[in-house]
Short mmCIF file of C-alpha atoms and ligand atoms in Angstrom, two decimals:
data_model
loop_
_atom_site.label_atom_id
_atom_site.label_comp_id
_atom_site.label_asym_id
_atom_site.label_seq_id
_atom_site.Cartn_x
_atom_site.Cartn_y
_atom_site.Cartn_z
CA MET A 1 -7.95 -47.79 -42.98
CA THR A 2 -4.81 -46.03 -44.16
CA SER A 3 -1.80 -46.13 -41.90
CA SER A 4 0.29 -43.06 -41.48
CA GLN A 5 2.75 -45.00 -39.41
CA GLY A 6 4.25 -47.42 -41.92
CA ASP A 7 3.31 -50.98 -42.70
CA ARG A 8 2.09 -52.34 -39.41
CA LYS A 9 -0.25 -55.27 -39.82
CA LEU A 10 -2.52 -54.22 -37.01
CA ARG A 11 -3.53 -50.57 -36.83
CA ILE A 12 -3.02 -49.10 -33.40
CA GLY A 13 -5.92 -47.07 -32.07
CA VAL A 14 -6.32 -45.13 -28.85
CA THR A 15 -9.66 -44.55 -27.12
CA PHE A 16 -9.62 -42.08 -24.25
CA GLY A 17 -12.60 -42.74 -21.97
CA GLY A 18 -12.59 -46.45 -22.89
CA SER A 19 -14.11 -47.48 -19.56
CA GLY A 20 -17.23 -45.36 -20.16
CA LEU A 21 -20.53 -46.14 -21.87
CA ILE A 22 -19.50 -45.04 -25.37
CA GLY A 23 -15.77 -45.79 -25.13
CA GLY A 24 -16.40 -49.28 -23.74
CA THR A 25 -18.70 -50.08 -26.66
CA ILE A 26 -16.07 -48.95 -29.16
CA VAL A 27 -13.24 -50.89 -27.51
CA ASN A 28 -15.45 -53.96 -27.28
CA TYR A 29 -16.39 -53.75 -30.99
CA PHE A 30 -12.79 -53.76 -32.21
CA LYS A 31 -11.83 -56.48 -29.75
CA ILE A 32 -14.78 -58.86 -30.13
CA LYS A 33 -16.73 -58.03 -33.30
CA ARG A 34 -13.84 -57.03 -35.58
CA PRO A 35 -10.77 -58.75 -34.17
CA GLY A 36 -7.51 -58.58 -36.08
CA ILE A 37 -7.97 -55.08 -37.51
CA VAL A 38 -7.04 -52.76 -34.69
CA ASP A 39 -4.95 -53.06 -31.57
CA MET A 40 -7.10 -50.73 -29.49
CA ARG A 41 -5.55 -49.15 -26.42
CA ALA A 42 -7.75 -47.56 -23.79
CA PRO A 43 -5.66 -45.98 -21.04
CA SER A 44 -7.56 -45.19 -17.86
CA SER A 45 -7.65 -41.64 -16.52
CA LYS A 46 -5.10 -42.74 -13.93
CA LYS A 47 -2.63 -43.62 -16.66
CA VAL A 48 -3.37 -40.70 -18.96
CA SER A 49 -5.35 -37.83 -17.53
CA LEU A 50 -6.80 -35.46 -20.08
CA ARG A 51 -6.20 -32.74 -17.51
CA ASP A 52 -2.49 -33.14 -18.07
CA CYS A 53 -1.13 -32.03 -21.43
CA ARG A 54 2.17 -33.83 -20.81
CA ASP A 55 0.37 -37.14 -20.17
CA ILE A 56 -1.40 -36.86 -23.54
CA ARG A 57 1.71 -35.87 -25.46
CA GLU A 58 3.99 -38.48 -23.94
CA TYR A 59 1.47 -41.28 -24.31
CA LEU A 60 0.63 -40.57 -27.95
CA MET A 61 4.23 -39.83 -28.84
CA SER A 62 5.50 -43.11 -27.41
CA LEU A 63 2.70 -45.18 -28.98
CA LYS A 64 2.43 -43.40 -32.36
CA PRO A 65 -1.10 -44.69 -33.00
CA ASP A 66 -2.86 -44.64 -36.36
CA PHE A 67 -5.87 -42.82 -34.97
CA VAL A 68 -7.27 -41.47 -31.73
CA ILE A 69 -10.83 -41.41 -30.39
CA ASN A 70 -11.92 -39.32 -27.43
CA THR A 71 -14.99 -40.32 -25.43
CA ALA A 72 -13.77 -39.01 -22.06
CA ILE A 73 -15.83 -36.51 -20.11
CA ALA A 74 -15.85 -35.11 -16.61
CA ASN A 75 -18.94 -35.89 -14.54
CA ILE A 76 -21.88 -33.94 -15.87
CA ASP A 77 -22.16 -31.79 -12.73
CA SER A 78 -18.42 -31.04 -12.43
CA ASP A 79 -17.23 -27.62 -11.41
CA SER A 80 -15.98 -25.21 -14.04
CA GLN A 81 -12.29 -26.11 -13.67
CA LEU A 82 -12.80 -29.86 -14.13
CA ALA A 83 -15.25 -29.38 -17.02
CA PHE A 84 -12.89 -26.91 -18.67
CA GLU A 85 -9.85 -29.16 -18.33
CA VAL A 86 -11.36 -32.56 -19.22
CA ASN A 87 -13.98 -31.48 -21.76
CA TYR A 88 -12.14 -28.59 -23.39
CA THR A 89 -8.36 -28.48 -22.96
CA GLY A 90 -8.23 -32.31 -23.04
CA PRO A 91 -9.74 -32.55 -26.56
CA LEU A 92 -7.71 -29.52 -27.60
CA ASN A 93 -4.43 -31.15 -26.59
CA ILE A 94 -5.44 -34.47 -28.20
CA ALA A 95 -6.16 -32.52 -31.39
CA ARG A 96 -2.78 -30.79 -31.22
CA ALA A 97 -1.06 -34.14 -30.81
CA ALA A 98 -3.15 -35.71 -33.61
CA ALA A 99 -2.27 -32.82 -35.94
CA ALA A 100 1.43 -33.22 -35.08
CA LEU A 101 1.30 -36.99 -35.72
CA LYS A 102 -0.94 -36.43 -38.79
CA ILE A 103 -3.50 -38.97 -37.63
CA PRO A 104 -7.31 -38.79 -37.59
CA TYR A 105 -9.08 -37.71 -34.42
CA ILE A 106 -12.68 -38.80 -33.76
CA HIS A 107 -14.28 -36.49 -31.23
CA PHE A 108 -17.60 -36.84 -29.39
CA SER A 109 -19.90 -34.00 -28.63
CA SER A 110 -23.42 -33.55 -27.37
CA ALA A 111 -26.82 -32.16 -28.24
CA ALA A 112 -26.19 -29.83 -25.27
CA THR A 113 -24.45 -27.58 -27.84
CA LEU A 114 -27.71 -27.28 -29.80
CA PRO A 115 -30.89 -25.31 -29.16
CA ALA A 116 -34.32 -26.75 -28.41
CA GLY A 117 -36.68 -27.30 -31.34
CA THR A 118 -37.34 -29.85 -34.03
CA ASP A 119 -35.13 -31.17 -36.81
CA ILE A 120 -32.06 -29.32 -35.53
CA GLU A 121 -29.21 -29.48 -38.02
CA GLU A 122 -25.48 -29.72 -37.41
CA ARG A 123 -24.86 -26.01 -37.95
CA ASP A 124 -27.64 -24.82 -35.60
CA ARG A 125 -25.43 -24.33 -32.55
CA VAL A 126 -26.36 -22.25 -29.51
CA SER A 127 -24.41 -19.12 -28.60
CA PHE A 128 -22.49 -18.84 -25.35
CA THR A 129 -24.48 -17.50 -22.41
CA PRO A 130 -23.38 -16.98 -18.80
CA ARG A 131 -26.18 -19.31 -17.58
CA MET A 132 -25.00 -22.21 -19.70
CA SER A 133 -23.97 -25.35 -17.78
CA ASN A 134 -20.23 -26.05 -17.49
CA TYR A 135 -20.83 -29.21 -19.50
CA ALA A 136 -22.56 -27.50 -22.44
CA LYS A 137 -20.10 -24.61 -22.46
CA SER A 138 -17.00 -26.81 -22.46
CA LYS A 139 -18.44 -29.11 -25.16
CA LEU A 140 -19.30 -26.10 -27.34
CA MET A 141 -15.84 -24.62 -26.84
CA ALA A 142 -14.25 -27.92 -27.89
CA GLU A 143 -16.42 -28.09 -31.03
CA LYS A 144 -15.40 -24.56 -32.01
CA SER A 145 -11.68 -25.05 -31.41
CA LEU A 146 -11.56 -28.32 -33.34
CA GLU A 147 -13.35 -26.67 -36.23
CA PHE A 148 -10.81 -23.86 -36.09
CA MET A 149 -7.89 -26.29 -36.05
CA SER A 150 -9.32 -28.19 -39.00
CA GLU A 151 -9.45 -24.96 -40.99
CA ASN A 152 -6.12 -23.56 -39.82
CA GLU A 153 -3.88 -26.38 -38.62
CA ASN A 154 -4.69 -29.23 -41.00
CA LEU A 155 -6.33 -31.22 -38.26
CA ASP A 156 -8.03 -34.33 -39.64
CA TYR A 157 -10.97 -34.74 -37.29
CA THR A 158 -14.62 -35.75 -37.25
CA CYS A 159 -17.07 -34.67 -34.58
CA ILE A 160 -19.96 -37.01 -33.75
CA ARG A 161 -22.77 -35.36 -31.86
CA LEU A 162 -24.93 -37.59 -29.67
CA ALA A 163 -28.38 -36.98 -28.20
CA VAL A 164 -29.78 -39.15 -25.38
CA VAL A 165 -27.71 -42.33 -25.50
CA TYR A 166 -29.12 -45.81 -24.85
CA GLY A 167 -27.20 -49.05 -24.59
CA SER A 168 -25.61 -51.54 -22.22
CA HIS A 169 -22.66 -51.02 -19.86
CA ASP A 170 -23.57 -47.64 -18.41
CA HIS A 171 -21.96 -48.32 -15.05
CA LYS A 172 -22.55 -44.78 -13.81
CA ILE A 173 -26.34 -44.88 -14.48
CA GLN A 174 -26.64 -41.62 -16.35
CA GLY A 175 -29.07 -39.96 -18.75
CA PHE A 176 -31.69 -42.34 -20.12
CA HIS A 177 -30.51 -45.15 -17.84
CA ARG A 178 -31.09 -42.90 -14.82
CA LEU A 179 -34.66 -42.39 -16.02
CA MET A 180 -35.12 -46.15 -16.40
CA PHE A 181 -33.66 -46.58 -12.92
CA ALA A 182 -36.09 -44.04 -11.42
CA VAL A 183 -39.08 -45.84 -12.97
CA ALA A 184 -37.83 -49.31 -11.97
CA ASP A 185 -37.11 -48.15 -8.44
CA GLU A 186 -40.57 -46.54 -8.27
CA SER A 187 -38.94 -43.33 -7.17
CA MET A 188 -40.86 -41.33 -9.79
CA PRO A 189 -44.42 -41.09 -8.45
CA PHE A 190 -45.76 -38.81 -11.20
CA MET A 191 -44.83 -37.78 -14.74
CA PHE A 192 -42.14 -35.09 -14.69
CA THR A 193 -42.81 -34.06 -18.26
CA ARG A 194 -45.64 -32.86 -20.50
CA LYS A 195 -47.41 -34.68 -23.28
CA ASN A 196 -45.94 -34.18 -26.77
CA ILE A 197 -42.37 -33.62 -25.64
CA TYR A 198 -40.06 -35.34 -28.11
CA HIS A 199 -36.32 -36.09 -28.03
CA SER A 200 -33.77 -37.77 -30.26
CA TYR A 201 -32.00 -40.92 -29.10
CA SER A 202 -28.58 -42.35 -30.04
CA ASN A 203 -28.00 -46.10 -30.15
CA SER A 204 -24.54 -46.78 -28.69
CA LYS A 205 -24.42 -50.25 -30.31
CA LYS A 206 -24.40 -48.74 -33.80
CA LEU A 207 -21.71 -46.17 -33.07
CA PRO A 208 -18.59 -48.34 -33.55
CA TYR A 209 -19.79 -49.23 -37.07
CA LEU A 210 -19.91 -45.53 -37.87
CA ILE A 211 -16.46 -44.90 -36.44
CA HIS A 212 -15.00 -47.83 -38.35
CA HIS A 213 -16.56 -46.50 -41.55
CA MET A 214 -15.36 -42.95 -40.88
CA LEU A 215 -11.80 -44.14 -40.26
CA ASP A 216 -11.87 -46.02 -43.55
CA ASN A 217 -13.19 -43.00 -45.46
CA ARG A 218 -11.29 -39.99 -44.21
CA GLU A 219 -11.69 -37.92 -47.34
CA GLU A 220 -15.45 -37.93 -47.04
CA PHE A 221 -15.70 -37.39 -43.28
CA SER A 222 -12.68 -35.25 -42.42
CA GLY A 223 -13.38 -31.82 -40.95
CA LYS A 224 -17.09 -32.48 -40.52
CA THR A 225 -19.65 -32.77 -37.74
CA TYR A 226 -22.54 -35.23 -37.77
CA ASN A 227 -25.60 -35.68 -35.61
CA PHE A 228 -25.85 -39.36 -34.75
CA VAL A 229 -29.45 -40.15 -33.80
CA ASP A 230 -32.20 -42.62 -34.63
CA PRO A 231 -34.37 -41.18 -37.42
CA GLU A 232 -37.61 -41.27 -35.39
CA PRO A 233 -37.87 -38.95 -32.35
CA VAL A 234 -39.42 -40.44 -29.23
CA GLU A 235 -42.14 -38.99 -27.00
CA LEU A 236 -40.80 -38.91 -23.44
CA SER A 237 -44.14 -39.66 -21.74
CA ASP A 238 -44.71 -42.66 -24.01
CA LEU A 239 -41.24 -44.00 -23.27
CA ILE A 240 -41.73 -43.68 -19.50
CA LEU A 241 -45.11 -45.41 -19.70
CA SER A 242 -43.63 -48.20 -21.86
CA ILE A 243 -40.94 -48.90 -19.25
CA LYS A 244 -43.60 -48.87 -16.53
CA SER A 245 -45.75 -51.28 -18.50
CA TYR A 246 -42.86 -53.72 -19.17
CA LEU A 247 -42.14 -53.77 -15.47
CA ASN A 248 -45.78 -54.06 -14.52
CA LEU A 249 -45.51 -51.22 -12.02
CA LYS A 250 -48.10 -48.81 -10.63
CA ALA A 251 -45.85 -45.73 -10.68
CA PRO A 252 -45.45 -43.25 -12.15
CA ARG A 253 -49.12 -42.41 -12.15
CA GLU A 254 -50.29 -40.63 -15.26
CA ILE A 255 -50.43 -37.24 -13.59
CA TYR A 256 -48.32 -34.65 -15.38
CA VAL A 257 -46.46 -32.34 -13.00
CA PRO A 258 -46.23 -28.80 -14.46
CA TYR A 259 -42.70 -27.47 -14.90
CA PRO A 260 -42.91 -24.65 -12.28
CA VAL A 261 -44.08 -27.20 -9.67
CA ALA A 262 -41.30 -29.65 -10.61
CA ARG A 263 -38.72 -26.85 -10.48
CA ASN A 264 -39.87 -25.72 -7.04
CA GLY A 265 -39.87 -29.33 -5.84
CA LYS A 266 -36.25 -29.63 -6.97
CA ARG A 267 -35.35 -26.47 -5.04
CA ILE A 268 -37.05 -27.76 -1.88
CA MET A 269 -35.29 -31.13 -2.18
CA LYS A 270 -31.95 -29.35 -2.61
CA SER A 271 -32.49 -27.34 0.58
CA MET A 272 -33.50 -30.47 2.49
CA LEU A 273 -30.40 -32.31 1.32
CA ARG A 274 -28.26 -29.36 2.39
CA LEU A 275 -29.81 -29.62 5.86
CA LEU A 276 -29.10 -33.36 5.95
CA THR A 277 -25.41 -32.79 5.22
CA LYS A 278 -25.31 -30.55 8.31
CA ILE A 279 -26.17 -33.55 10.47
CA GLY A 280 -23.57 -35.71 8.76
CA LEU A 281 -25.75 -37.45 6.15
CA LYS A 282 -24.45 -37.24 2.62
CA ALA A 283 -27.04 -37.35 -0.14
CA SER A 284 -27.42 -35.64 -3.46
CA LEU A 285 -29.93 -35.25 -6.25
CA PRO A 286 -29.21 -37.12 -9.50
CA PRO A 287 -27.05 -34.78 -11.62
CA GLU A 288 -29.50 -35.19 -14.54
CA LEU A 289 -31.96 -32.99 -12.61
CA MET A 290 -29.85 -30.02 -13.70
CA PHE A 291 -31.43 -30.73 -17.09
CA LEU A 292 -34.97 -30.84 -15.66
CA ASN A 293 -36.13 -28.24 -18.17
CA SER A 294 -35.22 -30.58 -21.03
CA PHE A 295 -37.97 -32.97 -19.81
CA TYR A 296 -40.36 -30.15 -20.66
CA ARG A 297 -39.04 -29.05 -24.04
CA THR A 298 -38.68 -30.80 -27.34
CA GLN A 299 -35.27 -31.22 -28.90
CA THR A 300 -35.02 -33.43 -31.97
CA LEU A 301 -31.97 -33.61 -34.19
CA SER A 302 -31.87 -34.04 -37.94
CA CYS A 303 -29.89 -37.06 -39.15
CA LYS A 304 -30.22 -36.09 -42.82
CA LYS A 305 -26.53 -35.27 -43.26
CA LEU A 306 -25.44 -38.71 -42.08
CA GLN A 307 -28.20 -40.44 -44.04
CA GLU A 308 -26.92 -38.72 -47.19
CA SER A 309 -23.36 -39.89 -46.52
CA SER A 310 -21.90 -43.25 -47.58
CA PHE A 311 -22.56 -44.74 -44.13
CA VAL A 312 -25.22 -47.44 -44.13
CA ASP A 313 -27.09 -48.05 -40.87
CA PRO A 314 -26.15 -51.63 -39.85
CA MET A 315 -29.36 -52.15 -37.87
CA PRO A 316 -32.05 -49.89 -39.38
CA GLU A 317 -34.85 -51.73 -37.58
CA GLU A 318 -33.42 -51.01 -34.12
CA THR A 319 -34.94 -48.28 -31.95
CA ILE A 320 -35.06 -47.60 -28.25
CA TYR A 321 -38.37 -49.48 -28.15
CA THR A 322 -36.99 -52.63 -29.81
CA ARG A 323 -34.01 -52.58 -27.41
CA LEU A 324 -36.11 -51.88 -24.33
CA PRO A 325 -36.82 -55.50 -23.23
CA GLU A 326 -33.15 -56.47 -23.54
CA MET A 327 -31.95 -53.34 -21.72
CA ILE A 328 -34.49 -53.73 -18.94
CA THR A 329 -33.36 -57.31 -18.33
CA TYR A 330 -29.68 -56.30 -18.43
CA TYR A 331 -29.93 -53.27 -16.13
CA LEU A 332 -32.44 -54.68 -13.67
CA THR A 333 -30.40 -57.82 -13.20
CA ARG A 334 -27.34 -55.66 -12.68
CA TRP A 335 -28.99 -53.18 -10.32
CA SER A 336 -30.64 -55.84 -8.20
CA HIS A 337 -27.29 -57.68 -7.85
CA GLN A 338 -25.77 -54.41 -6.72
CA ASN A 339 -28.62 -53.98 -4.23
CA LEU A 340 -29.47 -50.65 -5.84
CA ILE A 341 -33.11 -51.47 -6.47
CA THR A 342 -35.13 -52.15 -3.38
CA THR A 343 -38.66 -52.40 -4.72
CA PHE A 344 -37.86 -54.76 -7.56
CA ASP A 345 -39.34 -58.24 -7.10
CA ASP A 346 -36.54 -60.34 -8.66
CA THR A 347 -38.56 -61.44 -11.70
CA PHE A 348 -35.37 -61.58 -13.72
CA GLU A 349 -33.52 -64.06 -11.58
CA PHE A 350 -31.78 -66.61 -13.72
CA ASP A 351 -31.81 -69.54 -11.29
CA LYS A 352 -33.64 -69.34 -8.00
CA SER A 353 -32.41 -72.72 -6.75
CA ILE A 354 -28.76 -71.62 -6.95
CA LYS A 355 -29.59 -68.42 -5.09
CA ASP A 356 -31.39 -70.34 -2.35
CA ASP A 357 -28.59 -72.89 -2.04
CA PHE A 358 -25.98 -70.16 -1.92
CA LYS A 359 -27.88 -68.56 0.94
CA TYR A 360 -28.98 -71.58 2.99
CA ASN A 361 -27.05 -74.62 1.82
CA PRO A 362 -23.66 -73.83 0.23
CA GLU A 363 -22.47 -77.38 0.97
CA ALA A 364 -24.99 -78.65 -1.60
CA ILE A 365 -23.38 -76.45 -4.26
CA LEU A 366 -19.90 -77.64 -3.25
CA GLU A 367 -20.99 -81.26 -3.46
CA ALA A 368 -22.52 -80.81 -6.91
CA ILE A 369 -19.51 -78.90 -8.22
CA HIS A 370 -16.99 -81.38 -6.79
CA HIS A 371 -18.97 -84.20 -8.33
CA ASP A 372 -18.58 -83.17 -11.96
CA ALA A 373 -17.30 -79.63 -12.49
CA THR A 374 -13.71 -79.42 -11.33
CA ALA A 375 -11.85 -81.40 -14.06
CA PRO A 376 -9.29 -79.37 -16.03
CA PHE A 377 -10.81 -77.93 -19.24
CA VAL A 378 -10.46 -80.62 -21.89
CA GLU A 379 -9.78 -78.32 -24.88
CA MET A 380 -7.15 -76.35 -22.98
CA THR A 381 -5.43 -79.53 -21.78
CA GLU A 382 -5.30 -80.90 -25.33
CA GLU A 383 -4.06 -77.59 -26.78
CA ASN A 384 -1.41 -77.36 -24.09
CA GLN A 385 -0.25 -80.93 -24.75
CA LYS A 386 -0.05 -80.21 -28.50
CA GLN A 387 2.04 -77.10 -27.89
CA THR A 388 4.33 -78.95 -25.47
CA ARG A 389 4.92 -81.72 -28.05
CA PHE A 390 5.53 -79.17 -30.80
CA TYR A 391 7.92 -76.90 -28.93
CA GLY A 392 9.46 -79.73 -26.92
N1 NAP B 1 -24.15 -40.81 -22.31
C1 NAP B 1 -24.92 -39.92 -22.92
O1 NAP B 1 -26.16 -39.94 -22.78
C2 NAP B 1 -24.30 -38.88 -23.83
C3 NAP B 1 -25.16 -37.98 -24.47
C4 NAP B 1 -24.61 -37.02 -25.32
C5 NAP B 1 -23.25 -36.98 -25.53
N2 NAP B 1 -22.44 -37.87 -24.90
C6 NAP B 1 -20.99 -37.76 -25.15
O2 NAP B 1 -20.44 -39.04 -25.38
C7 NAP B 1 -19.11 -39.08 -24.88
C8 NAP B 1 -18.95 -40.28 -23.97
O3 NAP B 1 -19.85 -40.20 -22.88
P1 NAP B 1 -20.12 -41.45 -21.91
O4 NAP B 1 -21.57 -41.38 -21.53
O5 NAP B 1 -19.57 -42.68 -22.52
O6 NAP B 1 -19.23 -41.04 -20.65
P2 NAP B 1 -18.98 -41.88 -19.30
O7 NAP B 1 -19.66 -43.20 -19.35
O8 NAP B 1 -19.29 -40.96 -18.17
O9 NAP B 1 -17.41 -42.13 -19.32
C9 NAP B 1 -16.52 -41.09 -19.10
C10 NAP B 1 -15.11 -41.56 -19.37
O10 NAP B 1 -14.25 -40.43 -19.25
C11 NAP B 1 -13.09 -40.83 -18.58
N3 NAP B 1 -12.49 -39.70 -17.89
C12 NAP B 1 -13.03 -38.92 -16.93
N4 NAP B 1 -12.14 -38.01 -16.52
C13 NAP B 1 -11.00 -38.23 -17.24
C14 NAP B 1 -9.72 -37.62 -17.27
N5 NAP B 1 -9.39 -36.61 -16.46
N6 NAP B 1 -8.79 -38.12 -18.12
C15 NAP B 1 -9.07 -39.16 -18.93
N7 NAP B 1 -10.27 -39.77 -18.95
C16 NAP B 1 -11.23 -39.31 -18.11
C17 NAP B 1 -13.54 -41.92 -17.60
O11 NAP B 1 -12.40 -42.74 -17.38
P3 NAP B 1 -12.01 -43.34 -15.93
O12 NAP B 1 -13.15 -44.25 -15.56
O13 NAP B 1 -10.73 -44.04 -16.17
O14 NAP B 1 -11.91 -42.14 -15.02
C18 NAP B 1 -14.62 -42.64 -18.40
O15 NAP B 1 -14.05 -43.68 -19.14
C19 NAP B 1 -18.85 -37.73 -24.19
O16 NAP B 1 -18.17 -36.90 -25.08
C20 NAP B 1 -20.25 -37.19 -23.95
O17 NAP B 1 -20.26 -35.77 -23.96
C21 NAP B 1 -22.94 -38.82 -24.05
#
């Protein structure tokens, strides 16, 4: 990694959106997997809001980082103003600051800027249409402006385009994890897709390796956009049925709901929820349903450009299927602790006796802990004594 900011030992990096699914994985990588290379800062939206140009400028100016990564986005169903400010002017202002500081900017975009079809390449972008979602429109606008700034303002940036992301730590339960949730919660009675509908998937665990490599090789990656997806597309119906089979559930039944029926069902549900709000009950449909039509159309991205680059996939054997058991355990444990899943039968409990004692007999836990688990940590005590002797 080359430093534009002098001879600091540790490079300083900034990740906007560091509490999110992608940002969290990146921050975690530099902290845990590659410690001692980067001092990664991840200001929350409260500290630095991408809606506020001054926030961005002042923060980056005072820190003078060696690079900046942006994984922040407004909620997928945000209104036009929020989507425009967070997803478009935010990245634009980060890019302006990065160009002023002459540091690399790694930007994230989405397959929402691409058309349906198979083997879609980086350059195959959609055109603007009035019916486009605020999310897709703002992401496309950001892509275009960054490209423009690279050509006209010497911006050193790379755009990484993701498809359906899978990985741990999705605290908002979005995208693929929402689908997994719906199957696990048995709230999907039938198949809301057709057979032979394929999509591309992006493995969030591999992403930080790519970013690290791109930061180390700016000449090769600067000014370019890359699709970041697993090479093999995945059939949606097969994925749903695999999750169902892992969980040993009866639903969804293998009845394929045609798109017009699903679309009408969504409309009816929307009207019913509107009625419920009139009597004071607040409920809403998962925001992913705005992409219902994508369950019924194939979109697979080509990863040829990245495969032909100098980046080497650190885990070529990994796919969404190989990660499925681990992700199911992780998310179901999490969701059942949060009382989000009602139908789940607690198969993944790690220790039933502790749970029972906690509920019915907490004194037994206290007794056991007080017996042999309250002594000060030995290693810390020794280390502390050593330091006290050394420094007096
Ligand atoms: N997840 C997917 O399936 C998927 C698919 C395709 C593309 N992508 C792209 O990948 C990137 C990361 O997505 P993600 O799934 O990791 O998102 P996410 O989990 O929803 O996280 C969003 C992040 O944005 C931050 N944020 C929201 N409003 C902000 C504001 N006004 N100022 C500063 N930060 C703000 C949030 O921070 P606070 O919590 O502090 O508010 C949060 O850390 C995005 O560019 C997205 O378009 C994701």
